[in-house]
Tab-separated table of C-alpha atoms and ligand atoms in Angstrom:
chain	number	residue	atom	x	y	z
A	154	UNK	CA	15.159	-5.339	16.219
A	155	UNK	CA	16.608	-6.638	12.963
A	156	UNK	CA	18.993	-4.552	10.868
A	157	UNK	CA	18.475	-4.446	7.131
A	158	UNK	CA	21.356	-5.647	5.013
A	159	UNK	CA	23.951	-2.897	4.396
A	160	UNK	CA	23.196	-3.090	0.658
A	161	UNK	CA	19.486	-2.310	1.221
A	162	UNK	CA	18.600	1.060	-0.388
A	163	UNK	CA	17.697	2.558	3.021
A	164	UNK	CA	20.860	1.364	4.761
A	165	UNK	CA	23.106	2.184	1.810
A	166	UNK	CA	21.970	5.830	1.839
A	167	UNK	CA	20.139	5.745	-1.478
A	168	UNK	CA	16.566	6.325	-0.295
A	169	UNK	CA	16.805	7.269	3.412
A	170	UNK	CA	16.975	10.977	2.542
A	171	UNK	CA	14.214	10.869	-0.084
A	172	UNK	CA	11.204	13.193	0.253
A	173	UNK	CA	8.925	10.168	0.536
A	174	UNK	CA	10.756	8.379	3.354
A	175	UNK	CA	11.312	11.628	5.277
A	176	UNK	CA	7.636	12.522	4.969
A	177	UNK	CA	6.497	9.129	6.232
A	178	UNK	CA	8.836	9.721	9.181
A	179	UNK	CA	7.051	12.978	9.938
A	180	UNK	CA	9.498	15.536	8.558
A	181	UNK	CA	7.777	18.238	6.528
A	182	UNK	CA	9.287	18.583	3.042
A	183	UNK	CA	9.508	21.806	1.079
A	184	UNK	CA	8.358	19.890	-2.005
A	185	UNK	CA	5.458	17.510	-1.316
A	186	UNK	CA	6.185	13.989	-2.584
A	187	UNK	CA	3.586	12.331	-4.802
A	188	UNK	CA	2.715	8.855	-6.078
A	189	UNK	CA	-0.597	7.261	-7.098
A	190	UNK	CA	-2.274	4.093	-5.928
A	191	UNK	CA	-2.665	1.873	-9.025
A	192	UNK	CA	-0.189	4.062	-10.930
A	193	UNK	CA	0.960	0.849	-12.624
A	194	UNK	CA	-1.844	-0.607	-14.670
A	195	UNK	CA	-4.448	-0.114	-17.299
A	196	UNK	CA	-4.220	3.674	-17.570
A	197	UNK	CA	-0.820	3.143	-19.282
A	198	UNK	CA	-0.691	1.997	-22.951
A	199	UNK	CA	2.767	0.486	-22.317
A	200	UNK	CA	1.209	-1.653	-19.554
A	201	UNK	CA	-1.689	-2.819	-21.726
A	202	UNK	CA	0.773	-3.771	-24.450
A	203	UNK	CA	2.982	-5.784	-22.105
A	204	UNK	CA	0.053	-7.638	-20.540
A	205	UNK	CA	-1.468	-8.922	-23.814
A	206	UNK	CA	-2.063	-12.676	-23.487
A	207	UNK	CA	-0.693	-12.791	-19.929
A	208	UNK	CA	-2.906	-13.480	-16.941
A	209	UNK	CA	-2.679	-11.000	-14.062
A	210	UNK	CA	-1.298	-13.409	-11.468
A	211	UNK	CA	1.164	-14.897	-13.971
A	212	UNK	CA	2.419	-11.359	-14.634
A	213	UNK	CA	2.828	-10.795	-10.883
A	214	UNK	CA	4.992	-13.918	-10.566
A	215	UNK	CA	7.196	-13.132	-13.573
A	216	UNK	CA	10.032	-11.076	-12.016
A	217	UNK	CA	11.146	-9.292	-15.205
A	218	UNK	CA	7.572	-8.355	-16.086
A	219	UNK	CA	6.577	-7.288	-12.566
A	220	UNK	CA	9.689	-5.131	-12.376
A	221	UNK	CA	9.139	-3.511	-15.771
A	222	UNK	CA	5.486	-2.732	-14.946
A	223	UNK	CA	6.532	-1.215	-11.616
A	224	UNK	CA	9.050	1.049	-13.361
A	225	UNK	CA	6.742	2.246	-16.174
A	226	UNK	CA	4.835	4.922	-14.194
A	227	UNK	CA	8.022	6.118	-12.461
A	228	UNK	CA	9.670	6.782	-15.834
A	229	UNK	CA	6.588	8.329	-17.358
A	230	UNK	CA	5.300	10.532	-14.527
A	231	UNK	CA	8.399	11.301	-12.443
A	232	UNK	CA	6.584	10.236	-9.259
A	233	UNK	CA	8.468	10.068	-5.941
A	234	UNK	CA	8.047	6.319	-5.491
A	235	UNK	CA	7.417	3.078	-7.278
A	236	UNK	CA	4.692	0.825	-5.862
A	237	UNK	CA	5.559	-2.800	-6.362
A	238	UNK	CA	3.432	-4.399	-9.087
A	239	UNK	CA	1.713	-7.348	-7.487
A	240	UNK	CA	-1.652	-7.968	-5.865
A	241	UNK	CA	-3.031	-8.510	-2.384
A	242	UNK	CA	-4.005	-12.088	-3.328
A	243	UNK	CA	-0.490	-13.072	-4.487
A	244	UNK	CA	0.574	-14.418	-1.051
A	245	UNK	CA	-2.667	-16.460	-0.925
A	246	UNK	CA	-1.787	-17.991	-4.275
A	247	UNK	CA	1.731	-18.719	-3.014
A	248	UNK	CA	0.120	-20.408	0.008
A	249	UNK	CA	-1.725	-22.748	-2.359
A	250	UNK	CA	-5.150	-21.084	-2.372
A	251	UNK	CA	-6.946	-21.477	-5.725
A	252	UNK	CA	-7.538	-17.883	-6.853
A	253	UNK	CA	-7.734	-16.026	-10.147
A	254	UNK	CA	-8.068	-12.351	-10.934
A	255	UNK	CA	-10.824	-11.795	-13.476
A	256	UNK	CA	-10.429	-8.681	-15.625
A	257	UNK	CA	-12.943	-6.004	-14.686
A	258	UNK	CA	-14.050	-8.003	-11.660
A	259	UNK	CA	-11.197	-8.782	-9.286
A	260	UNK	CA	-10.090	-11.808	-7.246
A	261	UNK	CA	-12.293	-14.918	-7.483
A	262	UNK	CA	-11.772	-18.009	-5.298
A	263	UNK	CA	-12.565	-21.582	-6.275
A	264	UNK	CA	-13.685	-22.399	-2.748
A	265	UNK	CA	-15.057	-19.752	-0.349
A	266	UNK	CA	-14.014	-19.986	3.314
A	267	UNK	CA	-17.237	-20.087	5.337
A	268	UNK	CA	-16.750	-22.460	8.278
A	269	UNK	CA	-14.177	-23.448	10.879
A	270	UNK	CA	-13.397	-26.545	8.790
A	271	UNK	CA	-12.668	-24.285	5.809
A	272	UNK	CA	-10.297	-22.248	7.980
A	273	UNK	CA	-8.599	-25.438	9.165
A	274	UNK	CA	-7.989	-26.364	5.533
A	275	UNK	CA	-6.202	-23.038	5.039
A	276	UNK	CA	-4.164	-23.670	8.183
A	277	UNK	CA	-2.723	-26.795	6.571
A	278	UNK	CA	-0.331	-24.318	4.993
A	279	UNK	CA	1.669	-23.008	7.928
A	280	UNK	CA	2.602	-19.372	7.176
A	281	UNK	CA	5.913	-19.995	8.973
A	282	UNK	CA	6.764	-22.533	6.271
A	283	UNK	CA	6.626	-19.825	3.605
A	284	UNK	CA	10.304	-19.107	3.234
A	285	UNK	CA	12.729	-17.449	0.836
A	286	UNK	CA	12.047	-20.143	-1.759
A	287	UNK	CA	8.281	-19.423	-1.638
A	288	UNK	CA	8.829	-15.716	-2.157
A	289	UNK	CA	11.741	-16.036	-4.626
A	290	UNK	CA	9.853	-14.486	-7.596
A	291	UNK	CA	8.791	-11.559	-5.381
A	292	UNK	CA	12.269	-10.928	-3.999
A	293	UNK	CA	13.803	-11.212	-7.461
A	294	UNK	CA	11.314	-8.693	-8.903
A	295	UNK	CA	12.047	-6.271	-6.043
A	296	UNK	CA	15.811	-6.587	-6.576
A	297	UNK	CA	15.499	-5.959	-10.326
A	298	UNK	CA	13.313	-2.936	-9.601
A	299	UNK	CA	15.402	-1.259	-6.895
A	300	UNK	CA	18.536	-1.708	-9.026
A	301	UNK	CA	16.849	0.538	-11.613
A	302	UNK	CA	15.164	2.943	-9.188
A	303	UNK	CA	18.371	4.122	-7.491
A	304	UNK	CA	17.425	6.989	-5.171
A	305	UNK	CA	13.682	6.620	-5.805
A	306	UNK	CA	12.140	4.463	-3.080
A	307	UNK	CA	10.064	1.382	-3.809
A	308	UNK	CA	6.945	0.885	-1.674
A	309	UNK	CA	6.034	-2.690	-0.833
A	310	UNK	CA	2.466	-3.574	0.098
A	311	UNK	CA	0.090	-6.237	1.301
A	312	UNK	CA	-3.626	-6.598	1.906
A	313	UNK	CA	-4.803	-6.233	5.490
A	314	UNK	CA	-6.398	-9.334	7.049
A	315	UNK	CA	-9.954	-7.974	6.909
A	316	UNK	CA	-9.826	-7.093	3.211
A	317	UNK	CA	-8.345	-10.492	2.376
A	318	UNK	CA	-10.886	-12.243	4.590
A	319	UNK	CA	-13.681	-10.283	2.889
A	320	UNK	CA	-12.607	-11.831	-0.433
A	321	UNK	CA	-11.966	-15.305	1.006
A	322	UNK	CA	-15.301	-15.575	2.802
A	323	UNK	CA	-17.373	-14.098	-0.013
A	324	UNK	CA	-15.421	-16.057	-2.636
A	325	UNK	CA	-14.984	-12.892	-4.690
A	326	UNK	CA	-15.776	-9.176	-4.773
A	327	UNK	CA	-18.835	-8.090	-2.791
A	328	UNK	CA	-20.497	-4.841	-1.925
A	329	UNK	CA	-21.001	-4.875	1.823
A	330	UNK	CA	-18.970	-7.961	2.754
A	331	UNK	CA	-22.041	-9.297	4.555
A	332	UNK	CA	-20.924	-12.934	4.854
A	333	UNK	CA	-17.562	-11.919	6.281
A	334	UNK	CA	-19.169	-9.604	8.824
A	335	UNK	CA	-21.643	-12.328	9.790
A	336	UNK	CA	-18.853	-14.859	10.352
A	337	UNK	CA	-17.061	-12.335	12.569
A	338	UNK	CA	-19.943	-12.484	15.050
A	339	UNK	CA	-21.461	-15.900	14.375
A	340	UNK	CA	-18.255	-17.896	14.761
A	341	UNK	CA	-15.636	-15.869	16.626
A	342	UNK	CA	-13.208	-18.793	16.706
A	343	UNK	CA	-13.279	-19.376	12.950
A	344	UNK	CA	-13.012	-15.620	12.459
A	345	UNK	CA	-10.040	-15.045	14.736
A	346	UNK	CA	-8.173	-18.035	13.283
A	347	UNK	CA	-8.874	-16.826	9.749
A	348	UNK	CA	-7.650	-13.337	10.658
A	349	UNK	CA	-4.485	-14.658	12.315
A	350	UNK	CA	-3.673	-16.843	9.304
A	351	UNK	CA	-4.189	-14.064	6.756
A	352	UNK	CA	-2.190	-11.671	8.968
A	353	UNK	CA	0.778	-14.025	8.917
A	354	UNK	CA	0.498	-14.670	5.169
A	355	UNK	CA	0.319	-10.938	4.385
A	356	UNK	CA	3.039	-10.192	6.934
A	357	UNK	CA	5.403	-12.707	5.326
A	358	UNK	CA	4.705	-11.194	1.893
A	359	UNK	CA	5.433	-7.704	3.223
A	360	UNK	CA	8.623	-8.810	4.933
A	361	UNK	CA	9.917	-10.503	1.769
A	362	UNK	CA	9.478	-7.223	-0.143
A	363	UNK	CA	11.188	-5.070	2.479
A	364	UNK	CA	14.117	-7.444	2.990
A	365	UNK	CA	14.639	-7.543	-0.787
A	366	UNK	CA	14.793	-3.752	-1.041
A	367	UNK	CA	11.478	-1.910	-0.511
A	368	UNK	CA	12.012	1.328	1.465
A	369	UNK	CA	8.485	1.594	2.884
A	370	UNK	CA	5.466	-0.680	3.184
A	371	UNK	CA	1.744	-0.009	2.875
A	372	UNK	CA	-1.014	-2.155	4.309
A	373	UNK	CA	-4.233	-1.859	2.241
A	374	UNK	CA	-7.424	-2.394	4.210
A	375	UNK	CA	-9.542	-1.325	1.284
A	376	UNK	CA	-12.832	-2.673	2.629
A	377	UNK	CA	-12.458	-1.741	6.327
A	378	UNK	CA	-14.906	1.115	5.705
A	379	UNK	CA	-17.754	-1.391	5.946
A	380	UNK	CA	-16.995	-1.851	9.662
A	381	UNK	CA	-18.134	0.048	12.734
A	382	UNK	CA	-15.364	1.398	14.924
A	383	UNK	CA	-16.354	-1.114	17.617
A	384	UNK	CA	-16.122	-4.114	15.254
A	385	UNK	CA	-12.888	-2.800	13.775
A	386	UNK	CA	-11.286	-2.342	17.169
A	387	UNK	CA	-12.377	-5.681	18.576
A	388	UNK	CA	-12.337	-8.068	15.602
A	389	UNK	CA	-9.904	-6.605	13.079
A	390	UNK	CA	-7.293	-4.242	14.552
A	391	UNK	CA	-5.403	-6.981	16.477
A	392	UNK	CA	-4.893	-8.918	13.225
A	393	UNK	CA	-3.741	-5.808	11.348
A	394	UNK	CA	-1.254	-5.149	14.154
A	395	UNK	CA	-0.114	-8.735	13.784
A	396	UNK	CA	0.427	-8.285	10.022
A	397	UNK	CA	2.495	-5.140	10.609
A	398	UNK	CA	4.487	-6.820	13.385
A	399	UNK	CA	6.163	-8.897	10.660
A	400	UNK	CA	7.973	-5.752	9.468
A	401	UNK	CA	7.848	-3.537	12.572
A	402	UNK	CA	11.224	-4.835	13.790
A	403	UNK	CA	13.140	-3.925	10.630
A	404	UNK	CA	15.572	-1.059	11.170
A	405	UNK	CA	18.524	0.643	9.533
A	406	UNK	CA	21.241	2.983	10.716
A	407	UNK	CA	20.541	6.408	9.246
A	408	UNK	CA	23.335	6.922	6.740
A	409	UNK	CA	25.373	10.016	5.948
A	410	UNK	CA	23.665	12.187	3.324
A	411	UNK	CA	24.871	11.810	-0.247
A	412	UNK	CA	26.945	14.920	-1.108
A	413	UNK	CA	24.242	16.636	-3.179
A	414	UNK	CA	21.510	16.284	-0.552
A	415	UNK	CA	21.348	18.966	2.151
A	416	UNK	CA	21.683	17.711	5.705
A	417	UNK	CA	18.366	17.137	7.418
A	418	UNK	CA	17.377	15.862	10.809
A	419	UNK	CA	16.973	12.372	9.412
A	420	UNK	CA	20.570	12.236	8.285
A	421	UNK	CA	23.395	11.434	10.627
A	422	UNK	CA	25.461	14.481	11.481
A	423	UNK	CA	28.051	13.133	13.892
A	424	UNK	CA	28.558	10.500	16.529
A	425	UNK	CA	26.595	7.288	16.560
A	426	UNK	CA	24.168	6.780	13.716
A	427	UNK	CA	20.505	7.081	14.609
A	428	UNK	CA	18.438	3.970	14.062
A	429	UNK	CA	15.084	4.162	12.289
A	430	UNK	CA	12.403	1.685	11.400
A	431	UNK	CA	11.191	1.096	7.847
A	432	UNK	CA	8.162	3.414	7.531
A	433	UNK	CA	4.750	1.741	7.467
A	434	UNK	CA	1.597	3.251	5.969
A	435	UNK	CA	-1.962	2.083	6.615
A	436	UNK	CA	-4.760	2.901	4.146
A	437	UNK	CA	-8.455	2.112	3.853
A	438	UNK	CA	-11.493	3.349	1.929
A	439	UNK	CA	-14.404	4.962	3.763
A	440	UNK	CA	-12.411	4.789	6.991
A	441	UNK	CA	-12.901	8.357	8.264
A	442	UNK	CA	-14.141	7.019	11.606
A	443	UNK	CA	-11.299	4.499	11.889
A	444	UNK	CA	-8.287	6.723	11.202
A	445	UNK	CA	-7.030	6.853	14.763
A	446	UNK	CA	-7.537	3.125	15.303
A	447	UNK	CA	-5.724	2.436	12.037
A	448	UNK	CA	-2.770	4.505	13.203
A	449	UNK	CA	-2.710	2.752	16.560
A	450	UNK	CA	-2.141	-0.716	15.089
A	451	UNK	CA	1.456	0.323	14.507
A	452	UNK	CA	1.534	2.505	11.385
A	453	UNK	CA	3.796	5.538	10.963
A	454	UNK	CA	1.572	7.273	8.413
A	455	UNK	CA	-2.115	7.001	7.528
A	456	UNK	CA	-3.655	7.037	4.059
A	457	UNK	CA	-6.944	8.914	3.790
A	458	UNK	CA	-9.604	8.322	1.144
A	459	UNK	CA	-11.301	11.168	-0.737
A	460	UNK	CA	-14.225	11.524	1.679
A	461	UNK	CA	-12.421	13.086	4.652
A	462	UNK	CA	-10.598	16.405	4.079
A	463	UNK	CA	-6.944	16.074	5.095
A	464	UNK	CA	-7.085	18.830	7.734
A	465	UNK	CA	-10.021	17.054	9.362
A	466	UNK	CA	-8.192	13.707	9.098
A	467	UNK	CA	-5.135	15.264	10.702
A	468	UNK	CA	-7.287	16.681	13.498
A	469	UNK	CA	-8.710	13.215	14.174
A	470	UNK	CA	-5.121	11.938	14.324
A	471	UNK	CA	-4.154	14.577	16.890
A	472	UNK	CA	-2.079	16.632	14.400
A	473	UNK	CA	0.931	14.373	14.968
A	474	UNK	CA	0.638	11.761	12.213
A	475	UNK	CA	1.888	12.119	8.607
A	476	UNK	CA	-0.992	11.735	6.152
A	477	UNK	CA	-1.242	10.479	2.581
A	478	UNK	CA	-3.926	11.330	0.069
A	479	UNK	CA	-6.501	12.302	-1.034
A	480	UNK	CA	-7.287	13.709	-4.477
A	481	UNK	CA	-10.689	12.425	-5.574
A	482	UNK	CA	-10.070	9.950	-8.450
A	483	UNK	CA	-13.272	11.241	-10.076
A	484	UNK	CA	-11.577	14.642	-10.528
A	485	UNK	CA	-8.937	13.155	-12.847
A	486	UNK	CA	-11.488	13.159	-15.675
A	487	UNK	CA	-12.623	16.749	-14.963
A	488	UNK	CA	-11.206	19.728	-16.915
A	489	UNK	CA	-7.796	20.937	-15.676
A	490	UNK	CA	-9.462	24.175	-14.489
A	491	UNK	CA	-11.457	22.011	-12.055
A	492	UNK	CA	-8.771	19.467	-11.185
A	493	UNK	CA	-5.892	21.884	-10.498
A	494	UNK	CA	-7.646	23.903	-7.743
A	495	UNK	CA	-8.801	20.606	-6.190
A	496	UNK	CA	-5.195	19.355	-6.019
A	497	UNK	CA	-4.103	22.703	-4.542
A	498	UNK	CA	-6.808	22.462	-1.890
A	499	UNK	CA	-5.584	18.985	-0.970
A	500	UNK	CA	-1.998	20.307	-0.724
A	501	UNK	CA	-3.095	23.210	1.483
A	502	UNK	CA	-5.115	20.962	3.797
A	503	UNK	CA	-2.167	18.567	3.993
A	504	UNK	CA	-0.155	21.337	5.695
A	505	UNK	CA	-2.184	20.639	8.805
A	506	UNK	CA	-0.299	17.364	9.335
A	507	UNK	CA	3.399	17.164	10.259
A	508	UNK	CA	4.060	15.832	6.752
A	509	UNK	CA	1.993	15.001	3.675
A	510	UNK	CA	2.441	12.621	0.752
A	511	UNK	CA	0.076	13.499	-2.077
A	512	UNK	CA	-1.864	10.571	-3.522
A	513	UNK	CA	-5.366	9.784	-4.696
A	514	UNK	CA	-8.154	8.910	-2.299
A	515	UNK	CA	-8.254	5.489	-4.008
A	516	UNK	CA	-6.758	3.941	-7.144
A	517	UNK	CA	-6.265	5.461	-10.612
A	518	UNK	CA	-9.381	4.685	-12.699
A	519	UNK	CA	-8.333	2.559	-15.735
A	520	UNK	CA	-9.716	5.094	-18.232
A	521	UNK	CA	-7.582	7.966	-16.854
A	522	UNK	CA	-5.563	9.934	-19.410
A	523	UNK	CA	-1.968	9.353	-18.226
A	524	UNK	CA	-0.963	12.856	-19.379
A	525	UNK	CA	-3.225	14.209	-16.622
A	526	UNK	CA	-1.297	12.242	-13.977
A	527	UNK	CA	2.020	13.615	-15.266
A	528	UNK	CA	0.565	17.119	-15.088
A	529	UNK	CA	-0.578	16.571	-11.487
A	530	UNK	CA	2.970	15.490	-10.560
A	531	UNK	CA	4.351	18.695	-12.127
A	532	UNK	CA	1.804	20.801	-10.265
A	533	UNK	CA	2.603	19.138	-6.925
A	534	UNK	CA	6.364	19.449	-7.383
A	535	UNK	CA	6.047	23.119	-8.352
A	536	UNK	CA	3.626	24.068	-5.569
A	537	UNK	CA	4.773	26.091	-2.542
A	538	UNK	CA	2.460	27.188	0.286
B	859	LIG	O1	0.080	0.564	-9.007
B	859	LIG	C1	-0.235	-0.090	-7.989
B	859	LIG	O2	-0.988	0.367	-7.117
B	859	LIG	C2	0.451	-1.432	-7.780
B	859	LIG	C3	-0.193	-2.632	-7.832
B	859	LIG	C4	-1.451	-3.077	-7.145
B	859	LIG	C5	-2.375	-3.929	-7.810
B	859	LIG	N1	-3.295	-4.356	-6.909
B	859	LIG	C6	-2.279	-4.306	-9.227
B	859	LIG	C7	-3.517	-4.705	-9.914
B	859	LIG	C8	-1.893	-2.936	-5.829
B	859	LIG	C9	-1.306	-2.095	-4.738
B	859	LIG	C10	-3.061	-3.767	-5.704
B	859	LIG	C11	-3.759	-3.956	-4.435
B	859	LIG	C12	-5.125	-4.454	-4.458
B	859	LIG	N2	-5.644	-5.489	-5.182
B	859	LIG	C13	-6.118	-3.981	-3.590
B	859	LIG	C14	-5.921	-2.904	-2.567
B	859	LIG	C15	-5.950	-1.562	-3.197
B	859	LIG	C16	-7.304	-1.098	-3.656
B	859	LIG	O3	-7.461	-0.906	-4.865
B	859	LIG	O4	-8.190	-0.936	-2.810
B	859	LIG	C17	-7.291	-4.710	-3.856
B	859	LIG	C18	-8.629	-4.507	-3.209
B	859	LIG	C19	-6.968	-5.679	-4.855
B	859	LIG	C20	-7.862	-6.706	-5.449
B	859	LIG	C21	-7.973	-6.474	-6.902
B	859	LIG	N3	-7.028	-6.864	-7.822
B	859	LIG	C22	-8.975	-5.757	-7.600
B	859	LIG	C23	-10.211	-5.150	-6.975
B	859	LIG	C24	-8.612	-5.718	-8.961
B	859	LIG	C25	-9.284	-4.991	-10.094
B	859	LIG	C26	-10.047	-5.859	-11.004
B	859	LIG	C27	-10.304	-5.113	-12.306
B	859	LIG	O5	-9.934	-5.655	-13.356
B	859	LIG	O6	-10.869	-4.024	-12.265
B	859	LIG	C28	-7.388	-6.420	-9.067
B	859	LIG	C29	-6.608	-6.604	-10.291
B	859	LIG	C30	-5.432	-5.711	-10.409
B	859	LIG	N4	-4.482	-5.550	-9.441
B	859	LIG	C31	-5.079	-4.948	-11.546
B	859	LIG	C32	-3.871	-4.317	-11.244
B	859	LIG	C33	-3.053	-3.448	-12.147
B	859	LIG	C34	-5.866	-4.880	-12.852
B	859	LIG	C35	-5.646	-6.124	-13.611
B	859	LIG	C36	-5.352	-5.913	-15.054
B	859	LIG	O7	-4.773	-4.893	-15.442
B	859	LIG	O8	-5.665	-6.837	-15.820
């Protein structure tokens, strides 16, 4: 176990009692916390203005800009968390992989990884050599952000090994990730080495964010829904567990509640302080069949996409796992009279789990009217069962 620095927002008592952190730790909150995947980004005019003439990955590695973009949706919507503005391919770029993010398309790689020799070329960068200096722009952006966020937690994130491998092997976005799934079976050695390498790269990226001040961490396995449960369990889950193991050891002593926050079970009452781990969330798209396996790799909470109702997801998780989700992003463009009851249904179904963090079932579509997101936050914060 490794204790976070005493100045870390969790250890210093700033965020440990927040609705978000308590929910991820399984404590039901009277007011359901809410944030949105891709809340920072093109739906916000202030984001589009800031990004003019700046490439995506350059923006991610500019600490002042990454911090400002992270803060924009928190200020505007009053959400319960910031999600660090970065991208799942940032640690690959820091490892020396030639990658760009093309607007409207996504990550594109100069050289796809298709053979064992290609994997060996990646391995020339030893993930263990990626140190504080490598991640300096990330850590600096996190520090700037948490200094502004105060009692609002920052969520760090990374891409899960399969989703990263799906991009690396294909060389860019793909529909069914066919080449990656072929490699998994055709060359198990190349596959397992590729998965181990990406796990360590993503794990190091995640750890840098948490050590610098993130109060929770989410692993995105966006494309895991293309896998059968058998393939996921055998060829992917061990690598995802390995990625999470880079942050699984991080703990903090539960601090005394700030004076204006009522005492809860998560807050020290007397005697020795309880020790807790930094909460970890695991999310994928189309992963209804994988939810239990995704929890078992070492996550505290599971993100659910819009296809599986939350009560059903909770049932599959044995009713003991906090869930996050799962408003259908398509509903954001529907009239309020359609959207509001949908959000209320999601909130009601979320009661089936020990705790619920409201989110979308995938990212905010770029054309979303940001006023609608603010209104959803108000609805969620005002809702009582
Ligand atoms: O608000 C947030 O959620 C924080 C930041 C964030 C980004 N990417 C910023 C971004 C997060 C958490 C990601 C993760 C990410 N990146 C995932 C996993 C989550 C998911 O959506 O499933 C994936 C698959 C990627 C890869 C990626 N990067 C894609 C598919 C795209 C979209 C390409 C496009 O233009 O439509 C990106 C680019 C990207 N990452 C943007 C943002 C805000 C858009 C770039 C821009 O605004 O120019």
